[in-house]
């Protein structure tokens, strides 16, 4: 309340000062032309008051300051009516200052800076053209040629009538050129304006362009050389120019309403709050489909995106204005209520011209951003766990690949060396039994042959279960059928024809082979069925036998090794074994 009161008092004080200066400077002339005086005082008061009102916002403060200067300059321009001393000289320069500051004030609205290079070029050109033109009129001409008394204070250096006439023509032409180029600059601004700024920009541009054309049309002919004609022209110009500060004030009011509507819409669209909802709501209300959010993660002491993935943020860029970013983006840093980093809103650079709306949206969305930050941090933690799991599985896959290579070497050694040696030994035992006549020795040789036959079968069974070549060529179906062919009438394989990742096929085949080997060795089964099927994103393998049903998991047993192998692949193993009812081993692995 106190702040509003102070703002109102400031507006009244500055308006009163401008009105008092206008009344005091033009008093001699206003006495004979009261309507002229009343309108001039009103123009100065309104212009200065509009500037004082715009001082309340950081973005519009430069515009407000120039409007105050323009109002005071227009007030001083009324001193031409005194027609004595330095007042006519001050009045002429004040009039030029009025039009220059009023024009630049419009260009600075609403961001407080010149937004494009064409605006900067026009401003430099206008300062040069108006300053040089006014200077030439002053030093080349004489006061009586401008409608003033010959004895006023006037710094004439040349006093050449022909040169003075040429300067007036040049000044008139320059005024028209400035007005036309100013209209073009404003048109360029309309074309580049954001969706938020376009309605107010169009309104201000239409008003200012109209004023510029009126000024260009009246600032010529007798208005340059006769005092009464100059006052008449100034009356028209000042009255028309009065709509410029009013238009800026109206634009400010509209933008405040629009900022409030942005706040209301954002609050309605972010309930309940979530990362995606707050991002989409900001995209909608700020009309920027490219908008992205980045969140500060205290756990990682860094920034993460909406999916929780770590990213980098250049905080020096986040603190700059939109025009300072070379890649067409503007990073808006958002802090928590305690001042700690909360989020960064990454928007298109053009929204720098609508900073008020961006700030209003961020202010309204800060509570939702705080909730979204928590969600982003949780996602970052989950992403970290997933990445660690991915690395673990990758390491497991590499370990399994190394194990597969080792098993291939072992299979080769068993087949080419151990099996060959056992076969050769059996042949020699057969020869020895044929040549031997001692019954006791014959019985001993027969027992040795029986043991070697059993060892040979175990070696063949173990070698088949290591990593057969058919597993690579025909997959699980071919490998398990080959395994079943080694036990005709005992093992039956029912396997889906689908191919799976190599690591999964190798791990599942080894596990199922281990289960078959246990059933053959220990269960006394007459029937063993091997099944493989796919259930969604899970592969299910089963080995069912009709044996003794005495299988148990033990720390050093084969089934325990099987369970550990499957667990390393991210799967699970189930054992169902009942005495006299056989055994069923079920394996589930994610694809």
Coordinates of N, CA, C and O in Angstrom, one line a residue, residues 105-244:
X105 N 12.0 6.6 -26.9 CA 11.3 6.0 -25.8 C 10.4 4.8 -26.3 O 10.3 3.8 -25.6
X106 N 9.8 5.0 -27.4 CA 8.9 4.0 -28.0 C 9.8 2.8 -28.4 O 9.4 1.6 -28.1
X107 N 11.0 3.0 -28.9 CA 11.8 1.9 -29.3 C 12.3 1.1 -28.1 O 12.6 -0.1 -28.2
X108 N 12.5 1.8 -27.0 CA 13.0 1.1 -25.8 C 11.8 0.3 -25.1 O 12.1 -0.5 -24.2
X109 N 10.6 0.5 -25.5 CA 9.5 -0.2 -24.8 C 9.3 -1.6 -25.5 O 9.3 -1.7 -26.7
X110 N 9.1 -2.7 -24.8 CA 8.9 -2.7 -23.3 C 10.1 -3.3 -22.6 O 10.0 -3.6 -21.4
X111 N 11.2 -3.6 -23.3 CA 12.3 -4.3 -22.7 C 13.3 -3.4 -22.0 O 14.2 -3.9 -21.3
X112 N 13.3 -2.1 -22.3 CA 14.3 -1.2 -21.8 C 15.5 -1.1 -22.6 O 16.5 -0.5 -22.1
X113 N 15.5 -1.7 -23.8 CA 16.7 -1.7 -24.6 C 16.3 -1.7 -26.1 O 15.2 -2.2 -26.4
X114 N 17.2 -1.4 -27.0 CA 17.0 -1.5 -28.4 C 17.1 -3.0 -28.8 O 18.1 -3.6 -28.5
X115 N 16.1 -3.5 -29.4 CA 16.0 -5.0 -29.5 C 16.7 -5.5 -30.8 O 17.1 -6.6 -30.8
X116 N 16.8 -4.7 -31.8 CA 17.4 -5.1 -33.1 C 18.4 -4.1 -33.6 O 18.3 -2.9 -33.2
X117 N 19.3 -4.5 -34.5 CA 20.3 -3.6 -35.0 C 19.7 -2.5 -35.8 O 20.2 -1.3 -35.7
X118 N 18.6 -2.7 -36.5 CA 18.0 -1.6 -37.3 C 17.5 -0.5 -36.4 O 17.5 0.7 -36.7
X119 N 17.0 -0.9 -35.2 CA 16.6 0.2 -34.2 C 17.8 1.0 -33.7 O 17.7 2.2 -33.6
X120 N 18.9 0.3 -33.5 CA 20.1 1.0 -33.1 C 20.6 1.9 -34.2 O 21.0 3.1 -33.9
X121 N 20.6 1.4 -35.4 CA 21.0 2.3 -36.5 C 20.1 3.5 -36.7 O 20.6 4.6 -36.9
X122 N 18.8 3.3 -36.6 CA 17.9 4.4 -36.7 C 18.1 5.5 -35.6 O 18.1 6.7 -35.9
X123 N 18.4 5.0 -34.4 CA 18.6 5.9 -33.3 C 19.8 6.7 -33.5 O 19.8 8.0 -33.3
X124 N 20.9 6.1 -33.9 CA 22.1 6.9 -34.2 C 21.9 7.9 -35.3 O 22.3 9.0 -35.3
X125 N 21.2 7.4 -36.4 CA 20.9 8.3 -37.5 C 20.0 9.5 -37.1 O 20.3 10.6 -37.5
X126 N 19.0 9.2 -36.3 CA 18.1 10.3 -35.8 C 18.9 11.3 -35.0 O 18.7 12.5 -35.1
X127 N 19.7 10.8 -34.1 CA 20.5 11.7 -33.2 C 21.4 12.6 -34.1 O 21.5 13.8 -33.9
X128 N 22.0 12.0 -35.1 CA 22.9 12.8 -36.0 C 22.1 13.7 -36.8 O 22.5 14.9 -37.0
X129 N 21.0 13.3 -37.5 CA 20.2 14.1 -38.4 C 19.6 15.3 -37.6 O 19.7 16.4 -38.0
X130 N 18.9 15.0 -36.5 CA 18.2 16.1 -35.7 C 19.3 17.0 -35.1 O 19.1 18.2 -35.2
X131 N 20.3 16.5 -34.6 CA 21.3 17.3 -33.9 C 22.0 18.2 -34.9 O 22.2 19.4 -34.7
X132 N 22.5 17.6 -36.1 CA 23.2 18.4 -37.1 C 22.3 19.4 -37.7 O 22.6 20.6 -38.0
X133 N 21.0 18.9 -38.0 CA 20.1 19.8 -38.7 C 19.8 21.0 -37.8 O 19.8 22.2 -38.2
X134 N 19.5 20.8 -36.5 CA 19.2 21.9 -35.6 C 20.5 22.8 -35.4 O 20.3 24.0 -35.3
X135 N 21.7 22.2 -35.4 CA 22.9 23.0 -35.3 C 23.1 23.9 -36.5 O 23.4 25.1 -36.4
X136 N 22.8 23.4 -37.7 CA 23.0 24.2 -38.9 C 22.0 25.3 -39.0 O 22.3 26.4 -39.4
X137 N 20.7 25.0 -38.6 CA 19.7 26.1 -38.6 C 20.1 27.2 -37.6 O 19.9 28.4 -37.9
X138 N 20.8 26.8 -36.5 CA 21.2 27.8 -35.5 C 22.3 28.6 -36.0 O 22.3 29.9 -35.9
X139 N 23.4 28.0 -36.5 CA 24.6 28.8 -36.8 C 24.5 29.4 -38.2 O 25.3 30.4 -38.5
X140 N 23.7 28.9 -39.1 CA 23.6 29.5 -40.5 C 22.6 30.7 -40.5 O 22.8 31.7 -41.2
X141 N 21.5 30.5 -39.8 CA 20.4 31.5 -39.9 C 20.5 32.6 -38.8 O 21.4 32.6 -37.9
X142 N 19.6 33.5 -39.0 CA 19.5 34.6 -38.0 C 18.1 34.5 -37.3 O 17.2 33.9 -37.9
X143 N 18.0 35.0 -36.1 CA 16.7 34.7 -35.4 C 15.5 35.3 -36.1 O 14.4 34.7 -36.0
X144 N 15.7 36.5 -36.8 CA 14.5 37.1 -37.4 C 14.1 36.2 -38.6 O 12.9 36.3 -39.0
X145 N 15.0 35.4 -39.2 CA 14.6 34.5 -40.3 C 13.7 33.4 -39.8 O 13.0 32.7 -40.5
X146 N 13.7 33.1 -38.5 CA 12.9 32.1 -37.8 C 11.7 32.7 -37.1 O 11.0 32.0 -36.4
X147 N 11.4 34.0 -37.3 CA 10.3 34.6 -36.7 C 10.5 35.2 -35.4 O 9.5 35.7 -34.8
X148 N 11.8 35.3 -34.9 CA 12.1 35.8 -33.6 C 12.6 37.3 -33.8 O 12.9 37.7 -34.9
X149 N 12.7 38.0 -32.7 CA 13.2 39.3 -32.7 C 14.7 39.3 -33.0 O 15.4 38.3 -32.7
X150 N 15.1 40.3 -33.7 CA 16.5 40.3 -34.1 C 17.5 40.5 -32.9 O 18.7 40.1 -33.1
X151 N 17.0 40.9 -31.8 CA 18.0 41.2 -30.7 C 18.0 40.0 -29.7 O 18.6 40.1 -28.6
X152 N 17.4 38.8 -30.0 CA 17.5 37.7 -29.1 C 18.9 37.1 -29.1 O 19.6 37.3 -30.1
X153 N 19.3 36.4 -28.1 CA 20.6 35.7 -28.0 C 20.6 34.6 -29.0 O 19.9 33.6 -28.8
X154 N 21.5 34.7 -30.0 CA 21.5 33.7 -31.1 C 22.9 33.5 -31.6 O 23.5 34.5 -32.1
X155 N 23.5 32.3 -31.6 CA 24.9 32.2 -32.0 C 25.1 32.0 -33.5 O 25.5 31.0 -34.0
X156 N 24.7 33.1 -34.3 CA 24.9 33.0 -35.7 C 26.3 33.1 -36.1 O 27.1 34.0 -35.6
X157 N 26.8 32.2 -37.0 CA 28.2 32.2 -37.4 C 28.3 32.6 -38.9 O 29.3 33.2 -39.3
X158 N 27.3 32.2 -39.7 CA 27.4 32.5 -41.1 C 26.4 33.6 -41.6 O 26.8 34.5 -42.2
X159 N 25.1 33.4 -41.3 CA 24.2 34.4 -41.6 C 24.0 34.6 -43.1 O 23.8 35.7 -43.6
X160 N 24.0 33.5 -43.8 CA 23.8 33.5 -45.3 C 22.4 33.0 -45.6 O 22.0 31.9 -45.3
X161 N 21.6 33.9 -46.2 CA 20.2 33.6 -46.5 C 20.0 32.4 -47.4 O 19.1 31.6 -47.2
X162 N 20.8 32.4 -48.5 CA 20.6 31.3 -49.4 C 21.0 30.0 -48.8 O 20.3 28.9 -48.9
X163 N 22.1 30.0 -48.0 CA 22.5 28.8 -47.3 C 21.4 28.4 -46.3 O 21.1 27.2 -46.1
X164 N 20.8 29.4 -45.6 CA 19.8 29.1 -44.6 C 18.6 28.4 -45.3 O 18.0 27.5 -44.8
X165 N 18.2 28.9 -46.5 CA 17.0 28.3 -47.2 C 17.3 26.9 -47.6 O 16.5 26.0 -47.5
X166 N 18.6 26.6 -48.0 CA 18.9 25.3 -48.4 C 18.9 24.4 -47.1 O 18.5 23.2 -47.2
X167 N 19.3 24.9 -46.0 CA 19.3 24.1 -44.8 C 17.9 23.8 -44.4 O 17.6 22.6 -44.0
X168 N 17.0 24.7 -44.5 CA 15.6 24.5 -44.2 C 15.0 23.4 -45.1 O 14.2 22.5 -44.6
X169 N 15.3 23.4 -46.4 CA 14.8 22.4 -47.3 C 15.4 21.0 -46.9 O 14.7 20.0 -46.8
X170 N 16.7 21.0 -46.5 CA 17.3 19.7 -46.1 C 16.7 19.2 -44.8 O 16.5 18.0 -44.7
X171 N 16.4 20.1 -43.9 CA 15.8 19.7 -42.6 C 14.4 19.1 -42.8 O 14.0 18.1 -42.2
X172 N 13.6 19.8 -43.7 CA 12.3 19.3 -44.0 C 12.4 17.9 -44.6 O 11.6 17.0 -44.3
X173 N 13.3 17.7 -45.6 CA 13.4 16.4 -46.2 C 13.9 15.4 -45.2 O 13.4 14.2 -45.2
X174 N 14.8 15.8 -44.3 CA 15.3 14.8 -43.3 C 14.2 14.4 -42.4 O 14.1 13.2 -42.0
X175 N 13.3 15.3 -42.1 CA 12.2 15.0 -41.2 C 11.3 14.0 -41.8 O 10.9 13.0 -41.2
X176 N 11.0 14.1 -43.1 CA 10.2 13.2 -43.8 C 10.9 11.8 -43.9 O 10.3 10.7 -43.6
X177 N 12.2 11.8 -44.2 CA 12.9 10.5 -44.3 C 13.0 9.8 -42.9 O 12.8 8.6 -42.8
X178 N 13.2 10.6 -41.8 CA 13.2 10.0 -40.5 C 11.8 9.4 -40.2 O 11.7 8.3 -39.6
X179 N 10.8 10.1 -40.6 CA 9.4 9.6 -40.3 C 9.2 8.3 -41.0 O 8.6 7.3 -40.5
X180 N 9.6 8.2 -42.3 CA 9.3 7.0 -43.1 C 10.2 5.9 -42.6 O 9.7 4.7 -42.5
X181 N 11.4 6.1 -42.3 CA 12.3 5.0 -41.9 C 11.9 4.6 -40.5 O 12.0 3.4 -40.1
X182 N 11.4 5.5 -39.7 CA 10.9 5.1 -38.4 C 9.7 4.2 -38.5 O 9.6 3.2 -37.7
X183 N 8.8 4.5 -39.4 CA 7.7 3.6 -39.7 C 8.1 2.2 -40.1 O 7.6 1.2 -39.7
X184 N 9.2 2.2 -41.0 CA 9.7 0.9 -41.4 C 10.3 0.1 -40.3 O 10.2 -1.1 -40.2
X185 N 11.0 0.8 -39.4 CA 11.6 0.2 -38.2 C 10.5 -0.4 -37.3 O 10.7 -1.6 -36.8
X186 N 9.5 0.3 -37.1 CA 8.4 -0.2 -36.3 C 7.7 -1.4 -37.0 O 7.3 -2.3 -36.3
X187 N 7.6 -1.3 -38.3 CA 7.0 -2.5 -39.0 C 7.9 -3.7 -38.9 O 7.4 -4.8 -38.7
X188 N 9.2 -3.5 -38.9 CA 10.1 -4.6 -38.6 C 9.9 -5.2 -37.2 O 10.0 -6.4 -37.0
X189 N 9.7 -4.3 -36.3 CA 9.5 -4.8 -34.9 C 8.2 -5.6 -34.8 O 8.1 -6.6 -34.2
X190 N 7.1 -5.2 -35.5 CA 5.9 -5.9 -35.5 C 6.1 -7.3 -36.1 O 5.6 -8.3 -35.5
X191 N 6.9 -7.4 -37.2 CA 7.1 -8.7 -37.8 C 7.9 -9.6 -36.9 O 7.7 -10.8 -36.9
X192 N 8.8 -9.1 -36.1 CA 9.7 -9.9 -35.2 C 9.1 -10.1 -33.8 O 9.7 -10.8 -33.0
X193 N 7.9 -9.4 -33.5 CA 7.4 -9.5 -32.2 C 6.9 -10.9 -31.9 O 6.4 -11.6 -32.7
X194 N 7.0 -11.2 -30.6 CA 6.4 -12.5 -30.1 C 4.9 -12.4 -30.0 O 4.3 -11.4 -30.2
X195 N 4.3 -13.6 -29.8 CA 2.9 -13.6 -29.8 C 2.3 -12.8 -28.6 O 1.2 -12.2 -28.7
X196 N 3.1 -12.7 -27.5 CA 2.6 -11.8 -26.4 C 2.7 -10.3 -26.8 O 1.8 -9.6 -26.5
X197 N 3.8 -9.9 -27.4 CA 4.0 -8.5 -27.6 C 3.3 -8.0 -28.9 O 3.2 -6.8 -29.0
X198 N 2.9 -8.9 -29.8 CA 2.3 -8.4 -31.1 C 1.1 -7.5 -30.9 O 1.0 -6.5 -31.6
X199 N 0.1 -7.8 -30.1 CA -1.1 -6.9 -30.0 C -0.7 -5.5 -29.6 O -1.2 -4.5 -30.2
X200 N 0.1 -5.4 -28.5 CA 0.4 -4.1 -28.0 C 1.4 -3.4 -29.0 O 1.3 -2.2 -29.2
X201 N 2.3 -4.2 -29.6 CA 3.2 -3.6 -30.5 C 2.5 -3.0 -31.7 O 2.8 -1.9 -32.2
X202 N 1.5 -3.7 -32.3 CA 0.8 -3.2 -33.4 C 0.1 -1.9 -33.1 O 0.1 -0.9 -33.8
X203 N -0.6 -1.9 -31.9 CA -1.3 -0.7 -31.5 C -0.4 0.5 -31.3 O -0.6 1.6 -31.8
X204 N 0.8 0.3 -30.7 CA 1.7 1.4 -30.5 C 2.3 1.9 -31.8 O 2.5 3.1 -32.1
X205 N 2.6 0.9 -32.7 CA 3.2 1.3 -34.0 C 2.2 2.1 -34.8 O 2.6 3.1 -35.4
X206 N 0.9 1.7 -34.8 CA 0.0 2.5 -35.6 C -0.1 3.9 -35.1 O -0.1 4.9 -35.8
X207 N -0.2 4.1 -33.7 CA -0.2 5.4 -33.1 C 1.0 6.2 -33.5 O 0.9 7.4 -33.9
X208 N 2.2 5.6 -33.3 CA 3.4 6.4 -33.5 C 3.6 6.7 -34.9 O 4.1 7.8 -35.3
X209 N 3.3 5.8 -35.8 CA 3.4 6.1 -37.2 C 2.5 7.2 -37.7 O 3.0 8.1 -38.4
X210 N 1.3 7.2 -37.1 CA 0.4 8.4 -37.4 C 1.0 9.7 -36.9 O 0.9 10.7 -37.6
X211 N 1.5 9.7 -35.7 CA 2.1 10.9 -35.2 C 3.3 11.4 -36.0 O 3.4 12.5 -36.3
X212 N 4.1 10.4 -36.4 CA 5.3 10.8 -37.2 C 4.9 11.4 -38.5 O 5.5 12.4 -39.0
X213 N 3.9 10.9 -39.2 CA 3.4 11.5 -40.4 C 2.9 12.9 -40.2 O 3.1 13.8 -41.1
X214 N 2.1 13.1 -39.2 CA 1.5 14.4 -38.9 C 2.7 15.4 -38.6 O 2.6 16.5 -39.1
X215 N 3.7 15.0 -37.8 CA 4.8 15.9 -37.5 C 5.5 16.2 -38.8 O 5.9 17.4 -39.0
X216 N 5.8 15.2 -39.6 CA 6.5 15.5 -40.9 C 5.7 16.4 -41.8 O 6.3 17.3 -42.5
X217 N 4.4 16.3 -41.8 CA 3.6 17.2 -42.6 C 3.5 18.6 -42.1 O 3.4 19.6 -42.9
X218 N 3.6 18.8 -40.8 CA 3.4 20.1 -40.2 C 4.7 20.8 -40.0 O 4.7 22.1 -39.9
X219 N 5.8 20.1 -39.9 CA 7.1 20.7 -39.6 C 7.8 21.1 -40.9 O 8.8 20.7 -41.3
X220 N 7.2 22.1 -41.6 CA 7.7 22.6 -42.9 C 7.1 23.9 -43.2 O 6.1 24.4 -42.5
X221 N 7.5 24.6 -44.2 CA 7.0 25.8 -44.7 C 7.0 26.9 -43.6 O 8.1 27.2 -43.0
X222 N 5.9 27.6 -43.5 CA 5.9 28.8 -42.5 C 6.1 28.4 -41.1 O 6.5 29.2 -40.3
X223 N 5.8 27.1 -40.8 CA 6.1 26.7 -39.4 C 7.5 26.7 -39.0 O 7.8 26.7 -37.8
X224 N 8.4 26.9 -40.0 CA 9.8 26.9 -39.7 C 10.3 28.4 -39.5 O 11.4 28.6 -39.0
X225 N 9.6 29.3 -40.0 CA 10.1 30.7 -40.1 C 9.2 31.8 -39.5 O 9.5 32.9 -39.4
X226 N 7.9 31.4 -39.0 CA 7.0 32.3 -38.4 C 6.6 31.8 -37.1 O 6.2 30.6 -36.9
X227 N 6.6 32.7 -36.1 CA 6.3 32.3 -34.7 C 4.9 31.8 -34.5 O 4.7 30.7 -33.9
X228 N 3.9 32.5 -35.1 CA 2.5 32.1 -34.9 C 2.3 30.8 -35.6 O 1.6 29.9 -35.1
X229 N 2.8 30.6 -36.8 CA 2.7 29.4 -37.6 C 3.4 28.2 -36.8 O 2.9 27.1 -36.8
X230 N 4.5 28.5 -36.2 CA 5.2 27.5 -35.5 C 4.4 27.1 -34.3 O 4.3 25.9 -33.9
X231 N 3.7 28.0 -33.6 CA 2.9 27.7 -32.5 C 1.7 26.8 -32.9 O 1.2 25.9 -32.2
X232 N 1.1 27.2 -34.0 CA 0.0 26.4 -34.6 C 0.4 25.0 -34.9 O -0.3 24.0 -34.6
X233 N 1.6 24.9 -35.5 CA 2.0 23.5 -35.8 C 2.4 22.8 -34.6 O 2.1 21.6 -34.5
X234 N 3.0 23.5 -33.6 CA 3.3 22.8 -32.3 C 2.0 22.3 -31.6 O 2.0 21.3 -30.9
X235 N 1.0 23.1 -31.7 CA -0.3 22.7 -31.1 C -0.8 21.4 -31.7 O -1.2 20.5 -30.9
X236 N -0.8 21.3 -33.0 CA -1.2 20.1 -33.7 C -0.3 18.9 -33.3 O -0.8 17.9 -33.0
X237 N 1.0 19.2 -33.4 CA 2.0 18.1 -33.1 C 1.9 17.6 -31.7 O 1.9 16.4 -31.4
X238 N 1.8 18.6 -30.7 CA 1.7 18.2 -29.3 C 0.4 17.4 -29.0 O 0.4 16.5 -28.2
X239 N -0.7 17.9 -29.6 CA -2.0 17.2 -29.4 C -1.9 15.8 -29.9 O -2.4 14.9 -29.2
X240 N -1.4 15.7 -31.1 CA -1.4 14.3 -31.7 C -0.4 13.4 -31.0 O -0.6 12.3 -30.7
X241 N 0.8 14.0 -30.6 CA 1.8 13.3 -29.9 C 1.3 12.8 -28.5 O 1.9 11.9 -27.9
X242 N 0.3 13.5 -28.0 CA -0.3 13.1 -26.7 C -0.7 11.7 -26.6 O -0.7 11.0 -25.6
X243 N -1.1 11.1 -27.8 CA -1.6 9.7 -27.8 C -0.5 8.7 -27.6 O -0.8 7.6 -27.2
X244 N 0.8 9.1 -27.8 CA 1.9 8.2 -27.7 C 2.1 7.7 -26.3 O 2.0 6.5 -26.0

